[in-house]
C-alpha positions as a printed NumPy array, in Angstrom:
array([[  0.   ,   0.   ,   0.   ],
       [  2.317,   2.698,  -1.295],
       [  5.162,   1.837,   1.085],
       [  7.046,   5.013,   0.148],
       [  4.141,   7.053,   1.457],
       [  5.026,   6.249,   5.074],
       [  8.469,   7.832,   4.743],
       [  7.277,  10.778,   2.629],
       [  6.723,  14.406,   3.532],
       [  3.066,  13.856,   2.577],
       [  2.682,  11.438,   5.49 ],
       [  4.499,  13.816,   7.83 ],
       [  2.195,  16.642,   6.716],
       [ -1.068,  14.793,   7.501],
       [ -3.211,  16.714,   9.956],
       [ -6.038,  15.978,  12.352],
       [ -9.428,  17.042,  10.917],
       [ -9.854,  19.717,  13.598],
       [ -6.647,  21.395,  12.401],
       [ -7.955,  21.949,   8.871],
       [-10.825,  24.418,   8.8  ],
       [ -9.455,  26.905,  11.295],
       [-10.133,  30.523,  10.389],
       [ -6.957,  32.626,  10.46 ],
       [ -7.197,  35.665,  12.807],
       [ -6.717,  38.069,   9.864],
       [ -9.69 ,  36.476,   8.096],
       [-11.787,  36.4  ,  11.257],
       [-11.36 ,  40.181,  11.503],
       [-13.176,  40.41 ,   8.171],
       [-16.021,  38.239,   9.394],
       [-14.923,  35.061,   7.592],
       [-16.528,  31.984,   9.175],
       [-15.525,  28.319,   8.967],
       [-18.325,  27.848,   6.427],
       [-16.982,  30.761,   4.35 ],
       [-13.52 ,  29.17 ,   4.375],
       [-14.967,  25.862,   3.15 ],
       [-16.967,  27.608,   0.438],
       [-13.988,  29.567,  -0.86 ],
       [-11.754,  26.47 ,  -0.939],
       [-14.451,  24.504,  -2.768],
       [-14.964,  27.331,  -5.252],
       [-11.228,  27.566,  -5.933],
       [-10.935,  23.775,  -6.292],
       [-13.612,  23.97 ,  -8.984],
       [-11.805,  26.912, -10.577],
       [ -8.552,  24.935, -10.774],
       [-10.444,  22.112, -12.504],
       [-12.064,  24.509, -14.955],
       [ -8.751,  26.195, -15.751],
       [ -7.095,  22.803, -16.252],
       [ -9.828,  21.694, -18.669],
       [ -9.143,  24.712, -20.864],
       [ -5.409,  24.022, -20.893],
       [ -5.926,  20.239, -21.273],
       [ -4.081,  19.27 , -18.094],
       [ -4.476,  15.733, -16.748],
       [ -6.434,  14.979, -13.584],
       [ -3.451,  13.952, -11.467],
       [ -1.958,  17.44 , -11.911],
       [ -5.287,  19.004, -10.948],
       [ -5.378,  16.851,  -7.807],
       [ -1.852,  17.942,  -6.856],
       [ -2.744,  21.599,  -7.436],
       [ -5.848,  21.375,  -5.249],
       [ -3.792,  19.67 ,  -2.537],
       [ -1.248,  22.515,  -2.623],
       [ -3.987,  25.139,  -2.446],
       [ -5.699,  23.433,   0.491],
       [ -2.387,  22.949,   2.325],
       [ -1.59 ,  26.652,   1.978],
       [ -4.771,  27.582,   3.855],
       [ -3.907,  25.358,   6.805],
       [ -1.048,  27.805,   7.431],
       [ -1.851,  31.106,   5.749],
       [ -4.747,  33.53 ,   5.6  ],
       [ -7.106,  34.178,   2.703],
       [ -6.411,  37.857,   3.333],
       [ -2.67 ,  37.635,   2.68 ],
       [ -2.86 ,  34.848,   0.097],
       [ -5.525,  35.946,  -2.395],
       [ -7.395,  32.729,  -3.41 ],
       [ -7.936,  33.862,  -7.004],
       [ -4.16 ,  34.06 ,  -7.402],
       [ -3.212,  31.098,  -5.191],
       [ -5.432,  28.724,  -7.2  ],
       [ -3.907,  29.24 , -10.668],
       [ -0.405,  29.484,  -9.186],
       [ -0.938,  26.157,  -7.412],
       [ -1.823,  24.693, -10.804],
       [  1.307,  26.219, -12.331],
       [  3.465,  24.739,  -9.556],
       [  1.742,  21.344,  -9.774],
       [  2.453,  21.213, -13.521],
       [  6.147,  21.547, -12.74 ],
       [  6.07 ,  19.023,  -9.905],
       [  4.207,  16.466, -12.033],
       [  6.472,  17.064, -15.056],
       [  3.604,  18.379, -17.139],
       [  4.991,  21.863, -17.671],
       [  2.696,  24.675, -18.812],
       [  4.103,  28.118, -19.618],
       [  2.93 ,  30.921, -17.354],
       [  1.811,  33.002, -20.34 ],
       [ -0.649,  30.256, -21.358],
       [ -2.006,  30.152, -17.816],
       [ -2.418,  33.931, -17.784],
       [ -4.223,  33.811, -21.152],
       [ -6.885,  31.452, -19.777],
       [ -7.153,  33.27 , -16.444],
       [ -8.127,  36.358, -18.423],
       [-10.69 ,  34.367, -20.379],
       [-12.3  ,  32.997, -17.215],
       [-12.277,  36.17 , -15.088],
       [-14.187,  39.2  , -16.291],
       [-13.05 ,  41.317, -13.331],
       [ -9.899,  43.21 , -14.327],
       [ -8.687,  43.08 , -10.731],
       [ -8.166,  39.305, -10.94 ],
       [ -6.758,  39.084, -14.463],
       [ -3.216,  38.466, -13.322],
       [  0.091,  38.99 , -15.096],
       [  2.989,  36.51 , -15.38 ],
       [  4.938,  38.371, -12.681],
       [  2.02 ,  37.901, -10.252],
       [  2.083,  34.133, -10.824],
       [  5.866,  33.937, -10.369],
       [  5.797,  36.015,  -7.176],
       [  2.989,  33.935,  -5.678],
       [  4.807,  30.739,  -6.68 ],
       [  7.635,  31.605,  -4.271],
       [  5.174,  32.433,  -1.488],
       [  3.37 ,  29.125,  -1.968],
       [  6.653,  27.185,  -1.978],
       [  7.571,  28.799,   1.336],
       [  4.092,  28.145,   2.764],
       [  4.458,  24.474,   1.792],
       [  7.957,  24.318,   3.308],
       [  9.002,  23.272,  -0.199],
       [  7.27 ,  19.897,   0.344],
       [  5.822,  19.119,  -3.081],
       [  5.391,  15.328,  -2.949],
       [  1.752,  14.232,  -3.056],
       [  0.518,  10.634,  -3.085],
       [ -2.941,  10.26 ,  -4.613],
       [ -5.746,   7.703,  -4.201],
       [ -5.559,   7.081,  -7.97 ],
       [ -2.293,   5.203,  -7.489],
       [ -3.808,   2.215,  -5.659],
       [ -7.226,   2.291,  -7.369],
       [ -6.534,  -0.065, -10.344],
       [ -4.81 ,  -2.622,  -8.095],
       [ -7.632,  -2.628,  -5.524],
       [-10.329,  -2.887,  -8.201],
       [ -8.491,  -5.792,  -9.828],
       [ -7.931,  -7.542,  -6.512],
       [-11.567,  -7.158,  -5.435],
       [-12.911,  -8.346,  -8.777],
       [-14.667,  -5.033,  -9.404],
       [-12.55 ,  -3.862, -12.331],
       [-15.354,  -3.675, -14.9  ],
       [-15.9  ,  -0.435, -16.823],
       [-18.891,   0.674, -14.754],
       [-17.131,   0.29 , -11.385],
       [-13.945,   1.865, -12.703],
       [-15.809,   4.973, -13.897],
       [-17.816,   5.232, -10.684],
       [-14.876,   4.886,  -8.313],
       [-12.69 ,   7.195, -10.417],
       [-15.414,   9.847, -10.259],
       [-15.711,   9.407,  -6.491],
       [-11.96 ,   9.852,  -6.066],
       [-12.098,  13.016,  -8.204],
       [-14.793,  14.424,  -5.932],
       [-12.752,  13.825,  -2.773],
       [-10.584,  16.773,  -3.847],
       [-13.587,  19.021,  -3.3  ],
       [-13.026,  18.218,   0.379],
       [ -9.938,  18.164,   2.622],
       [ -9.619,  14.368,   2.864],
       [ -6.212,  14.323,   1.144],
       [ -4.866,  16.431,   4.035],
       [ -6.173,  14.161,   6.785],
       [ -6.052,  10.537,   5.563],
       [ -3.57 ,   8.223,   3.834],
       [ -4.538,   8.044,   0.15 ],
       [ -5.133,   4.284,   0.1  ],
       [ -7.841,   4.655,   2.778],
       [ -9.579,   7.267,   0.614],
       [ -9.406,   4.783,  -2.277],
       [-10.959,   2.052,  -0.147],
       [-13.726,   4.393,   1.023],
       [-14.587,   5.165,  -2.61 ],
       [-14.639,   1.443,  -3.46 ],
       [-16.828,   0.816,  -0.402],
       [-19.365,   3.448,  -1.535],
       [-19.346,   2.108,  -5.093],
       [-19.806,  -1.499,  -3.949],
       [-22.821,  -0.559,  -1.822],
       [-24.276,   1.554,  -4.631],
       [-23.859,  -1.296,  -7.14 ],
       [-24.962,  -3.931,  -4.597],
       [-21.651,  -5.808,  -4.792],
       [-20.783,  -7.928,  -1.759],
       [-17.031,  -7.557,  -1.109],
       [-17.177,  -7.808,   2.697],
       [-14.817, -10.813,   2.682],
       [-12.309,  -8.924,   0.545],
       [-12.296,  -5.997,   2.961],
       [-11.793,  -8.393,   5.886],
       [ -8.781,  -9.942,   4.153],
       [ -7.172,  -6.506,   3.797],
       [ -6.906,  -6.151,   7.581],
       [ -7.752,  -2.448,   7.492],
       [ -9.754,  -0.591,  10.116],
       [-13.215,  -0.586,   8.521],
       [-14.416,   2.04 ,  10.984],
       [-11.984,   4.515,   9.44 ],
       [-12.964,   3.484,   5.893],
       [-16.667,   3.878,   6.717],
       [-16.074,   7.246,   8.41 ],
       [-14.323,   8.544,   5.293],
       [-17.185,   7.174,   3.189],
       [-19.664,   9.039,   5.401],
       [-17.704,  12.283,   4.914],
       [-17.95 ,  11.833,   1.142],
       [-21.679,  11.055,   1.291],
       [-22.267,  14.024,   3.625],
       [-20.565,  16.238,   1.056],
       [-22.923,  15.016,  -1.674],
       [-25.861,  15.611,   0.639],
       [-24.834,  19.155,   1.536],
       [-23.105,  20.482,  -1.588],
       [-26.423,  21.789,  -2.979],
       [-26.187,  24.497,  -0.324],
       [-22.902,  25.76 ,  -1.797],
       [-24.562,  28.337,  -4.041],
       [-22.837,  31.056,  -6.074],
       [-24.636,  33.648,  -3.93 ],
       [-23.034,  32.273,  -0.775],
       [-19.623,  32.134,  -2.454],
       [-19.948,  35.785,  -3.545],
       [-20.998,  36.748,  -0.012],
       [-17.895,  35.058,   1.408],
       [-15.617,  36.83 ,  -1.08 ],
       [-17.325,  40.161,  -0.299],
       [-16.395,  39.696,   3.359],
       [-12.798,  39.113,   2.296],
       [-12.813,  42.379,   0.354],
       [-13.935,  44.474,   3.342],
       [-11.519,  46.246,   5.664],
       [-11.486,  45.031,   9.285]])
């Protein structure tokens, strides 16, 4: 199960869930709540995905970029690290880390296409300056292990590697990056939680297989519940609420 993970900086950087959505004092002065923080991170995760689709960047790079962005906000404030600049810069940095290099000028071109507001239509120098700030915020730890890595092996081993299950579990893994799970759990447990959800949804009995893995099923089921709770509640994440959160960020304390 990704033996290198246990000696990686990713493992060392894992946090307890209560450490994640903590509002920075500078943001609290502007009235930012925990819910606002979640909304802004979700919105920027979606923005990274949208930007990547335009540039034709593969999903693994997107996942790394979202992980960087979410890690930054466990240490830094939204006030000092403008999300609408951190998000595309995280994608730029992830492209380098994943050896899928995209030139900054191409990134800037699509940022300008996606943002009508002149204030957030950044220049190359803005991306390069923020890149250094993000590197420092991450302590230069750029290694990210993803749930995708163990997914094919687990599906094969469980006998669930048909096209339907592969598409369903892959989609579930993609959606976990709209949450902070990658910051709090080893990737293989996230993979297993997605397989667990898919097996229940498709009425596939793989209880024996899970027992043979000797993993803590309570943890797997708890992660699965977090994913299902997200699906249940994400309808409340409206554009109006996102705009309201960003408006708070724009106000002076």
